[in-house]
Short mmCIF file of N, CA and C in Angstrom, two decimals:
data_model
loop_
_atom_site.label_atom_id
_atom_site.label_comp_id
_atom_site.label_asym_id
_atom_site.label_seq_id
_atom_site.Cartn_x
_atom_site.Cartn_y
_atom_site.Cartn_z
N MET A 916 3.99 4.85 -4.89
CA MET A 916 2.75 4.16 -4.28
C MET A 916 2.27 3.35 -5.05
N ASN A 917 2.02 1.97 -4.04
CA ASN A 917 1.50 1.05 -5.23
C ASN A 917 -0.14 0.84 -4.72
N MET A 918 -0.89 0.49 -5.87
CA MET A 918 -2.24 0.85 -5.72
C MET A 918 -2.79 -0.47 -6.56
N LEU A 919 -3.55 -0.75 -5.98
CA LEU A 919 -4.68 -2.05 -6.70
C LEU A 919 -6.20 -1.67 -6.60
N PRO A 920 -6.63 -1.51 -7.70
CA PRO A 920 -8.07 -1.13 -7.63
C PRO A 920 -9.18 -2.17 -7.60
N LEU A 921 -10.02 -1.95 -6.42
CA LEU A 921 -10.66 -2.94 -5.87
C LEU A 921 -11.94 -2.82 -5.52
N SER A 922 -13.07 -3.56 -5.72
CA SER A 922 -14.53 -3.21 -5.55
C SER A 922 -14.74 -3.40 -4.15
N GLY A 923 -15.68 -2.77 -3.35
CA GLY A 923 -16.24 -3.03 -1.96
C GLY A 923 -16.14 -4.44 -1.72
N THR A 924 -16.87 -5.25 -2.59
CA THR A 924 -16.74 -6.82 -2.29
C THR A 924 -15.81 -7.48 -2.39
N GLU A 925 -14.48 -6.84 -3.20
CA GLU A 925 -13.14 -7.61 -3.40
C GLU A 925 -12.19 -7.32 -2.32
N THR A 926 -12.79 -6.00 -1.78
CA THR A 926 -11.89 -5.49 -0.56
C THR A 926 -11.95 -6.19 0.49
N GLY A 927 -13.68 -6.25 0.37
CA GLY A 927 -14.05 -7.07 1.93
C GLY A 927 -13.51 -8.74 1.94
N ALA A 928 -13.57 -9.42 0.94
CA ALA A 928 -13.21 -10.59 0.68
C ALA A 928 -11.81 -10.59 1.24
N VAL A 929 -10.84 -9.54 0.66
CA VAL A 929 -9.35 -9.40 1.21
C VAL A 929 -9.13 -9.10 2.57
N ALA A 930 -10.06 -8.36 3.36
CA ALA A 930 -9.75 -7.97 4.76
C ALA A 930 -10.32 -9.01 5.64
N GLN A 931 -11.47 -9.65 5.27
CA GLN A 931 -11.66 -11.12 5.78
C GLN A 931 -10.69 -12.16 6.13
N THR A 932 -10.41 -12.37 4.64
CA THR A 932 -9.23 -13.40 4.46
C THR A 932 -8.15 -12.97 5.52
N MET A 933 -7.65 -11.75 5.21
CA MET A 933 -6.27 -11.19 6.09
C MET A 933 -6.68 -11.47 7.72
N PHE A 934 -7.89 -11.04 8.11
CA PHE A 934 -8.27 -11.04 9.42
C PHE A 934 -8.14 -12.52 9.88
N ASP A 935 -8.85 -13.52 8.95
CA ASP A 935 -8.84 -14.84 9.46
C ASP A 935 -7.37 -15.06 9.61
N LEU A 936 -6.49 -14.80 8.88
CA LEU A 936 -4.97 -15.04 9.13
C LEU A 936 -4.01 -14.56 9.57
N ASN A 937 -4.62 -13.50 10.42
CA ASN A 937 -4.10 -12.47 11.67
C ASN A 937 -3.07 -11.74 11.03
N MET A 938 -3.28 -11.25 9.58
CA MET A 938 -2.36 -10.33 8.91
C MET A 938 -3.13 -9.06 9.11
N LEU A 939 -4.21 -9.07 9.52
CA LEU A 939 -5.03 -7.80 9.54
C LEU A 939 -5.70 -7.74 11.03
N LEU A 940 -5.52 -6.60 11.99
CA LEU A 940 -5.70 -6.53 13.02
C LEU A 940 -6.57 -5.21 13.58
N PRO A 941 -7.49 -5.37 14.33
CA PRO A 941 -8.00 -3.72 15.02
C PRO A 941 -7.28 -3.17 15.78
N VAL A 942 -7.00 -1.81 15.63
CA VAL A 942 -5.89 -1.09 16.78
C VAL A 942 -6.52 0.20 17.45
N ASP A 943 -6.28 0.37 18.40
CA ASP A 943 -6.78 1.51 19.15
C ASP A 943 -5.86 2.82 18.75
N GLY A 944 -6.51 3.94 19.17
CA GLY A 944 -5.43 5.28 18.84
C GLY A 944 -5.49 5.67 17.67
N VAL A 945 -6.35 5.30 16.63
CA VAL A 945 -6.88 5.76 15.45
C VAL A 945 -7.04 7.45 15.67
N PRO A 946 -5.91 8.30 15.14
CA PRO A 946 -6.51 9.79 15.31
C PRO A 946 -7.82 10.30 14.52
N GLN A 947 -8.14 11.30 15.16
CA GLN A 947 -9.50 11.44 14.52
C GLN A 947 -9.07 12.72 13.33
N GLN A 948 -10.03 12.70 12.21
CA GLN A 948 -9.59 13.25 10.73
C GLN A 948 -9.73 14.78 11.29
N PRO A 949 -8.40 15.12 10.65
CA PRO A 949 -8.90 16.71 10.94
C PRO A 949 -9.73 17.71 10.06
N GLU A 950 -9.91 18.80 10.97
CA GLU A 950 -10.86 19.68 10.51
C GLU A 950 -10.42 20.65 9.51
N LEU A 951 -11.30 20.70 8.26
CA LEU A 951 -11.07 21.64 7.05
C LEU A 951 -10.84 22.87 7.97
N ILE A 952 -10.13 24.15 7.23
CA ILE A 952 -10.04 25.73 7.58
C ILE A 952 -11.31 26.20 7.71
N PRO A 953 -12.37 26.61 8.59
CA PRO A 953 -13.32 27.23 8.03
C PRO A 953 -13.16 28.29 7.01
N GLY A 954 -13.91 28.62 5.95
CA GLY A 954 -13.92 29.57 5.10
C GLY A 954 -12.79 29.05 4.00
N ARG A 955 -11.69 28.02 4.37
CA ARG A 955 -10.85 27.75 3.11
C ARG A 955 -10.99 26.27 3.17
N GLU A 956 -12.32 25.87 3.25
CA GLU A 956 -12.41 24.38 2.69
C GLU A 956 -11.69 23.75 1.57
N SER A 957 -12.48 24.70 0.88
CA SER A 957 -12.13 24.46 -0.75
C SER A 957 -10.40 24.37 -1.03
N ASP A 958 -9.56 25.32 -0.55
CA ASP A 958 -8.10 25.09 -0.53
C ASP A 958 -7.60 24.06 0.04
N CYS A 959 -8.27 23.24 1.23
CA CYS A 959 -7.66 22.14 1.66
C CYS A 959 -7.91 21.06 1.04
N ILE A 960 -9.02 21.05 0.44
CA ILE A 960 -9.22 19.65 -0.48
C ILE A 960 -8.70 19.92 -1.65
N ILE A 961 -8.26 20.88 -2.10
CA ILE A 961 -7.60 21.09 -3.40
C ILE A 961 -6.33 20.67 -3.43
N ALA A 962 -5.35 21.42 -2.25
CA ALA A 962 -4.45 21.34 -1.89
C ALA A 962 -4.34 19.43 -1.23
N GLN A 963 -5.19 19.02 -0.69
CA GLN A 963 -4.83 17.75 -0.38
C GLN A 963 -4.93 16.86 -1.49
N LEU A 964 -5.86 17.25 -2.82
CA LEU A 964 -5.49 16.44 -3.93
C LEU A 964 -4.07 16.61 -4.48
N GLY A 965 -3.58 17.63 -4.53
CA GLY A 965 -2.22 18.22 -5.02
C GLY A 965 -2.56 18.98 -6.24
N MET A 966 -3.78 19.76 -6.11
CA MET A 966 -3.93 20.28 -7.52
C MET A 966 -3.94 21.83 -7.31
N GLN A 967 -3.23 22.24 -6.23
CA GLN A 967 -3.34 23.51 -5.97
C GLN A 967 -2.48 24.66 -7.15
N ALA A 968 -1.51 24.00 -7.99
CA ALA A 968 -0.94 24.66 -9.02
C ALA A 968 -1.78 25.06 -10.21
N LEU A 969 -2.96 23.93 -10.22
CA LEU A 969 -3.72 24.06 -11.33
C LEU A 969 -4.67 25.33 -11.28
N VAL A 970 -5.07 25.51 -9.96
CA VAL A 970 -6.17 26.44 -9.63
C VAL A 970 -5.72 27.42 -8.72
N GLY A 971 -4.53 27.63 -8.50
CA GLY A 971 -4.06 28.81 -8.21
C GLY A 971 -4.12 29.05 -6.29
N VAL A 972 -4.19 27.79 -5.85
CA VAL A 972 -4.71 27.78 -4.47
C VAL A 972 -2.80 27.98 -3.81
N VAL A 973 -3.00 28.88 -2.89
CA VAL A 973 -1.36 29.39 -2.27
C VAL A 973 -1.57 28.39 -0.65
N VAL A 974 -0.57 27.43 -0.68
CA VAL A 974 -0.32 26.58 0.32
C VAL A 974 0.40 27.35 1.46
N ASP A 975 -0.33 28.29 2.26
CA ASP A 975 0.08 28.83 3.30
C ASP A 975 0.40 28.15 4.54
N ALA A 976 0.88 29.06 5.93
CA ALA A 976 0.96 28.14 6.90
C ALA A 976 -0.10 27.37 7.52
N PRO A 977 -1.24 27.93 7.35
CA PRO A 977 -2.28 27.19 7.75
C PRO A 977 -2.96 25.94 7.03
N VAL A 978 -2.68 26.03 5.62
CA VAL A 978 -3.22 25.03 4.84
C VAL A 978 -2.05 23.95 4.86
N LYS A 979 -0.64 24.19 4.93
CA LYS A 979 0.33 23.16 5.15
C LYS A 979 -0.03 22.47 6.32
N GLY A 980 -0.35 23.13 7.51
CA GLY A 980 -0.81 22.43 8.39
C GLY A 980 -2.04 21.76 8.82
N TYR A 981 -2.80 22.09 7.78
CA TYR A 981 -3.65 21.04 7.67
C TYR A 981 -3.31 19.91 6.70
N LEU A 982 -2.59 20.00 5.65
CA LEU A 982 -1.87 18.96 5.08
C LEU A 982 -1.35 18.04 5.64
N ASP A 983 -0.13 18.27 6.80
CA ASP A 983 0.56 17.75 7.79
C ASP A 983 -0.35 16.82 8.36
N ALA A 984 -1.61 17.51 9.10
CA ALA A 984 -2.49 16.98 9.70
C ALA A 984 -3.03 15.83 9.21
N HIS A 985 -3.70 15.99 8.07
CA HIS A 985 -4.53 15.00 7.09
C HIS A 985 -3.42 13.92 6.75
N ARG A 986 -2.09 13.94 6.47
CA ARG A 986 -1.05 13.40 5.73
C ARG A 986 -0.85 12.16 7.05
N HIS A 987 -0.85 12.75 8.34
CA HIS A 987 -0.69 12.18 9.83
C HIS A 987 -1.83 11.02 9.82
N TYR A 988 -3.08 11.67 9.63
CA TYR A 988 -4.25 11.09 9.73
C TYR A 988 -4.28 9.74 8.77
N ILE A 989 -3.96 9.68 7.58
CA ILE A 989 -3.97 8.71 6.65
C ILE A 989 -3.02 7.70 6.56
N THR A 990 -1.82 8.09 7.36
CA THR A 990 -0.84 7.36 7.14
C THR A 990 -0.69 6.41 8.41
N TRP A 991 -1.16 7.10 9.57
CA TRP A 991 -1.05 6.50 10.94
C TRP A 991 -0.95 5.14 11.31
N HIS A 992 -0.29 4.50 11.87
CA HIS A 992 -0.15 3.31 12.46
C HIS A 992 0.36 3.02 13.62
N PRO A 993 0.47 2.15 14.55
CA PRO A 993 1.09 1.88 15.78
C PRO A 993 2.35 2.29 15.70
N ASP A 994 2.96 2.48 16.68
CA ASP A 994 4.37 2.60 16.48
C ASP A 994 5.27 1.15 16.19
N GLU A 995 4.77 0.16 16.61
CA GLU A 995 5.38 -1.20 16.39
C GLU A 995 4.00 -2.16 15.91
N PRO A 996 3.54 -1.90 14.52
CA PRO A 996 2.53 -2.55 13.91
C PRO A 996 2.95 -4.40 14.23
N ALA A 997 1.42 -4.64 14.58
CA ALA A 997 1.70 -6.12 14.57
C ALA A 997 0.89 -7.10 13.12
N GLY A 998 0.66 -6.03 12.30
CA GLY A 998 0.00 -6.87 11.11
C GLY A 998 -0.47 -5.08 10.30
N ILE A 999 -1.44 -5.30 9.22
CA ILE A 999 -1.95 -4.16 8.95
C ILE A 999 -3.20 -3.80 9.75
N SER A 1000 -3.49 -2.40 9.88
CA SER A 1000 -4.45 -1.93 10.78
C SER A 1000 -5.85 -2.18 10.22
N ALA A 1001 -6.51 -2.65 10.89
CA ALA A 1001 -7.98 -2.93 10.07
C ALA A 1001 -8.67 -1.75 9.50
N HIS A 1002 -8.48 -0.83 10.04
CA HIS A 1002 -9.47 0.62 9.35
C HIS A 1002 -8.67 0.74 8.33
N LYS A 1003 -7.68 0.38 7.88
CA LYS A 1003 -7.10 0.99 6.47
C LYS A 1003 -7.66 0.26 5.24
N LEU A 1004 -8.84 -0.76 5.31
CA LEU A 1004 -9.16 -1.45 4.51
C LEU A 1004 -10.68 -1.07 4.39
N SER A 1005 -10.78 -0.29 5.33
CA SER A 1005 -12.46 0.30 5.40
C SER A 1005 -12.47 1.16 4.12
N SER A 1006 -11.72 1.94 3.52
CA SER A 1006 -12.07 2.71 2.47
C SER A 1006 -10.68 3.21 1.79
N PRO A 1007 -10.74 3.56 0.48
CA PRO A 1007 -9.67 3.99 -0.01
C PRO A 1007 -8.58 4.96 0.14
N HIS A 1008 -9.16 5.60 1.11
CA HIS A 1008 -8.08 7.04 1.43
C HIS A 1008 -7.20 6.69 2.17
N TRP A 1009 -6.82 5.41 2.58
CA TRP A 1009 -5.96 5.03 3.90
C TRP A 1009 -4.73 4.67 3.39
N ILE A 1010 -3.72 4.93 3.41
CA ILE A 1010 -2.52 4.54 3.22
C ILE A 1010 -1.63 3.86 4.34
N ILE A 1011 -1.61 2.43 3.92
CA ILE A 1011 -0.94 1.18 4.63
C ILE A 1011 0.77 1.16 4.59
N SER A 1012 1.36 1.55 5.33
CA SER A 1012 2.90 1.38 5.42
C SER A 1012 3.71 0.26 5.03
N ALA A 1013 5.05 0.21 4.69
CA ALA A 1013 5.45 -0.80 4.39
C ALA A 1013 5.93 -1.71 5.68
N ALA A 1014 5.90 -0.92 6.94
CA ALA A 1014 6.38 -1.77 7.93
C ALA A 1014 4.86 -2.68 8.13
N GLU A 1015 3.81 -1.80 8.18
CA GLU A 1015 2.45 -2.91 8.08
C GLU A 1015 2.80 -4.12 7.46
N VAL A 1016 2.88 -3.95 6.44
CA VAL A 1016 3.12 -4.87 5.10
C VAL A 1016 3.78 -5.92 5.64
N ARG A 1017 5.16 -5.65 5.87
CA ARG A 1017 6.18 -6.66 6.31
C ARG A 1017 5.66 -7.39 7.51
N VAL A 1018 5.15 -6.97 8.49
CA VAL A 1018 4.54 -7.74 9.69
C VAL A 1018 3.76 -8.59 9.11
N ALA A 1019 2.56 -8.21 8.24
CA ALA A 1019 1.26 -9.11 7.93
C ALA A 1019 2.19 -10.18 6.87
N LEU A 1020 3.18 -9.77 6.08
CA LEU A 1020 3.80 -10.76 5.29
C LEU A 1020 4.49 -11.86 6.08
N ALA A 1021 5.14 -11.42 6.97
CA ALA A 1021 5.66 -12.32 7.82
C ALA A 1021 4.92 -13.07 8.55
N THR A 1022 3.52 -12.71 9.00
CA THR A 1022 2.70 -13.84 9.09
C THR A 1022 2.22 -14.61 8.23
N LEU A 1023 1.88 -14.40 7.01
CA LEU A 1023 1.47 -15.01 5.97
C LEU A 1023 2.26 -16.16 5.58
N ASP A 1024 3.99 -15.81 5.61
CA ASP A 1024 4.85 -16.71 5.34
C ASP A 1024 5.03 -17.80 6.50
N ARG A 1025 4.48 -17.67 7.62
CA ARG A 1025 4.49 -18.43 8.59
C ARG A 1025 3.47 -19.24 8.67
N THR A 1026 2.33 -19.30 7.58
CA THR A 1026 1.10 -19.63 7.56
C THR A 1026 0.93 -21.30 6.56
N SER A 1027 0.41 -21.97 6.93
CA SER A 1027 0.42 -23.22 5.76
C SER A 1027 0.02 -22.69 4.72
N ALA A 1028 0.46 -23.29 3.37
CA ALA A 1028 -0.45 -23.23 2.47
C ALA A 1028 -1.82 -23.60 2.16
N SER A 1029 -1.88 -24.65 3.02
CA SER A 1029 -3.68 -25.27 3.54
C SER A 1029 -4.28 -24.17 3.98
N GLU A 1030 -3.84 -23.57 4.95
CA GLU A 1030 -4.80 -22.68 5.93
C GLU A 1030 -4.69 -21.60 5.39
N VAL A 1031 -3.92 -20.86 4.28
CA VAL A 1031 -4.33 -19.50 3.48
C VAL A 1031 -5.21 -20.29 2.32
N ASP A 1032 -5.26 -21.23 1.61
CA ASP A 1032 -6.34 -21.53 0.68
C ASP A 1032 -7.59 -21.76 1.32
N SER A 1033 -7.41 -22.35 2.48
CA SER A 1033 -8.87 -22.60 3.28
C SER A 1033 -9.45 -21.30 3.45
N ALA A 1034 -8.73 -20.35 4.13
CA ALA A 1034 -9.19 -18.77 4.24
C ALA A 1034 -9.75 -18.20 3.19
N ARG A 1035 -8.98 -18.10 2.35
CA ARG A 1035 -9.23 -17.21 0.90
C ARG A 1035 -10.35 -18.26 0.16
N GLN A 1036 -10.47 -19.31 0.17
CA GLN A 1036 -11.92 -19.94 -0.45
C GLN A 1036 -12.90 -20.00 0.04
N SER A 1037 -13.01 -20.12 1.65
CA SER A 1037 -14.11 -19.63 2.38
C SER A 1037 -14.76 -17.93 2.15
N ARG A 1038 -13.73 -17.19 2.33
CA ARG A 1038 -14.20 -15.84 2.17
C ARG A 1038 -14.29 -15.14 0.75
N PHE A 1039 -13.69 -15.96 -0.35
CA PHE A 1039 -14.02 -15.32 -1.62
C PHE A 1039 -15.16 -16.14 -2.41
N ALA A 1040 -15.30 -17.29 -2.15
CA ALA A 1040 -16.38 -18.09 -2.68
C ALA A 1040 -17.36 -17.39 -2.26
N ALA A 1041 -17.39 -17.10 -0.93
CA ALA A 1041 -18.99 -16.60 -0.31
C ALA A 1041 -19.68 -15.53 -1.10
N VAL A 1042 -18.68 -14.44 -1.48
CA VAL A 1042 -18.98 -13.38 -2.04
C VAL A 1042 -18.50 -13.60 -3.79
N GLU A 1043 -18.18 -14.68 -4.26
CA GLU A 1043 -18.04 -14.81 -5.55
C GLU A 1043 -17.27 -13.87 -5.83
N VAL A 1044 -15.92 -13.81 -5.52
CA VAL A 1044 -14.95 -12.74 -5.99
C VAL A 1044 -13.68 -14.05 -6.33
N GLY A 1045 -13.10 -13.78 -7.46
CA GLY A 1045 -12.10 -14.75 -7.96
C GLY A 1045 -10.67 -14.69 -7.32
N ALA A 1046 -9.81 -15.75 -7.39
CA ALA A 1046 -8.72 -16.02 -6.66
C ALA A 1046 -7.43 -15.16 -6.98
N SER A 1047 -7.68 -14.71 -8.19
CA SER A 1047 -6.68 -14.03 -8.93
C SER A 1047 -6.75 -12.59 -7.99
N ILE A 1048 -7.74 -12.16 -7.38
CA ILE A 1048 -7.46 -10.96 -6.87
C ILE A 1048 -6.67 -11.08 -5.25
N TRP A 1049 -6.82 -12.31 -4.94
CA TRP A 1049 -5.83 -12.44 -3.48
C TRP A 1049 -4.54 -12.46 -4.09
N GLU A 1050 -4.31 -13.00 -5.42
CA GLU A 1050 -2.70 -13.49 -5.89
C GLU A 1050 -2.24 -11.81 -5.95
N ASP A 1051 -3.02 -11.04 -6.63
CA ASP A 1051 -2.90 -9.82 -6.98
C ASP A 1051 -2.56 -9.23 -6.08
N TRP A 1052 -3.21 -9.05 -4.72
CA TRP A 1052 -3.20 -8.47 -3.56
C TRP A 1052 -2.01 -8.81 -2.93
N VAL A 1053 -1.39 -9.99 -2.79
CA VAL A 1053 -0.11 -10.38 -2.22
C VAL A 1053 0.79 -9.98 -2.89
N THR A 1054 0.69 -10.05 -4.28
CA THR A 1054 1.87 -9.57 -5.02
C THR A 1054 1.96 -7.86 -4.90
N VAL A 1055 0.86 -7.11 -4.61
CA VAL A 1055 1.11 -6.04 -4.31
C VAL A 1055 1.89 -5.78 -2.92
N LEU A 1056 1.31 -6.35 -1.89
CA LEU A 1056 2.06 -6.33 -0.86
C LEU A 1056 3.61 -6.83 -0.89
N ARG A 1057 3.98 -7.96 -1.69
CA ARG A 1057 5.43 -8.22 -1.67
C ARG A 1057 6.29 -7.12 -1.87
N GLY A 1058 5.61 -6.50 -3.33
CA GLY A 1058 6.28 -5.19 -4.20
C GLY A 1058 6.32 -4.21 -3.03
N SER A 1059 5.70 -3.67 -2.30
CA SER A 1059 5.56 -2.85 -1.25
C SER A 1059 6.63 -3.37 -0.13
N ALA A 1060 6.57 -4.44 -0.02
CA ALA A 1060 7.85 -4.87 1.26
C ALA A 1060 8.95 -4.64 0.79
N ASP A 1061 9.41 -5.11 -0.56
CA ASP A 1061 10.88 -4.83 -1.42
C ASP A 1061 10.89 -3.73 -1.12
N SER A 1062 10.19 -2.84 -2.03
CA SER A 1062 10.61 -1.43 -2.28
C SER A 1062 10.43 -0.57 -1.31
N GLY A 1063 9.48 -0.75 0.02
CA GLY A 1063 9.41 0.44 0.86
C GLY A 1063 8.18 1.32 0.68
N CYS A 1064 7.89 1.25 -0.56
CA CYS A 1064 6.55 1.94 -0.88
C CYS A 1064 5.36 1.38 -0.23
N PRO A 1065 4.76 2.38 0.04
CA PRO A 1065 3.05 2.48 0.79
C PRO A 1065 2.34 1.78 -0.12
N VAL A 1066 1.41 1.09 0.48
CA VAL A 1066 -0.06 0.64 -0.53
C VAL A 1066 -1.35 1.30 0.12
N ARG A 1067 -2.13 1.48 -1.34
CA ARG A 1067 -3.46 1.87 -1.30
C ARG A 1067 -4.44 1.47 -2.07
N ILE A 1068 -5.57 1.16 -1.54
CA ILE A 1068 -6.81 0.61 -2.30
C ILE A 1068 -7.04 1.71 -3.10
N ALA A 1069 -7.46 1.17 -4.46
CA ALA A 1069 -7.77 2.41 -5.57
C ALA A 1069 -9.13 1.92 -5.43
N ASN A 1070 -10.10 3.02 -6.07
CA ASN A 1070 -11.72 2.95 -6.42
C ASN A 1070 -11.28 2.18 -7.85
N PRO A 1071 -12.30 1.06 -7.97
CA PRO A 1071 -12.41 0.18 -9.21
C PRO A 1071 -12.09 0.88 -10.21
N GLY A 1072 -12.65 2.10 -10.69
CA GLY A 1072 -12.32 2.74 -11.88
C GLY A 1072 -11.32 3.50 -12.04
N TYR A 1073 -10.35 3.28 -11.14
CA TYR A 1073 -8.81 3.86 -11.07
C TYR A 1073 -8.18 3.58 -12.47
N GLU A 1074 -7.97 4.25 -13.27
CA GLU A 1074 -7.24 4.44 -14.61
C GLU A 1074 -5.40 4.59 -14.57
N GLY A 1075 -5.08 5.18 -13.30
CA GLY A 1075 -3.97 5.67 -13.28
C GLY A 1075 -2.55 4.45 -13.50
N PRO A 1076 -1.29 5.04 -13.10
CA PRO A 1076 -0.27 3.77 -13.09
C PRO A 1076 -0.72 2.68 -12.08
N LEU A 1077 -1.02 1.37 -12.40
CA LEU A 1077 -1.12 0.31 -11.73
C LEU A 1077 -0.11 -0.13 -11.12
N ILE A 1078 0.01 -0.40 -9.67
CA ILE A 1078 0.34 -1.28 -8.69
C ILE A 1078 1.71 -1.14 -9.01
N VAL A 1079 2.71 -2.56 -9.40
CA VAL A 1079 4.06 -2.47 -9.36
C VAL A 1079 4.35 -3.50 -10.48
N ALA A 1080 5.56 -3.27 -10.70
CA ALA A 1080 6.30 -4.08 -11.78
C ALA A 1080 6.14 -5.62 -11.82
N GLU A 1081 5.84 -5.98 -10.47
CA GLU A 1081 5.48 -7.58 -10.80
C GLU A 1081 4.44 -8.10 -11.41
N LEU A 1082 3.19 -7.32 -11.65
CA LEU A 1082 2.24 -7.39 -12.46
C LEU A 1082 2.22 -7.78 -13.98
N LEU A 1083 3.09 -6.62 -13.95
CA LEU A 1083 3.29 -6.49 -15.51
C LEU A 1083 4.37 -7.54 -15.74
N GLU A 1084 5.24 -7.90 -15.03
CA GLU A 1084 5.73 -9.05 -15.51
C GLU A 1084 5.29 -10.33 -15.61
N GLN A 1085 4.44 -10.51 -14.98
CA GLN A 1085 3.45 -11.70 -14.98
C GLN A 1085 2.72 -12.06 -16.35
N GLU A 1086 2.42 -10.92 -16.96
CA GLU A 1086 1.81 -11.03 -18.33
C GLU A 1086 2.57 -11.49 -19.34
#
């Protein structure tokens, strides 16, 4: 999974720029978040975080059912995405599929450089976010499109493996 740690302000600037460029679109049909299993809420959350082996949670049929429903919820997108589903930039728990990314990048690639710069400058300058955030975001998207790996925005304090090799190669 490709991740980019962004603050709320940075994510907002990215999302608004993408919206202005028709890369990010509102969608209908987003499924409801699955309910935790009553009496086993902590088992569901621990398994959702992938920590079941550390604390001895058994992933039986009900917990597996919850995990499957949760995965469907965080990865859902229209069958034929027209870009990145807007709700996926609303918080860090959503997973953006490579299919959504490819359509968004095709739109970006058809847009003139002056239009992209104008949209980015107006959205990023308004909230004092540096242009490098947009460049890093597009690099992550291109890495996703090339690798087929999904994208996820990470919380700003995220210190795990960063993004994709392209960012390391640029240093």
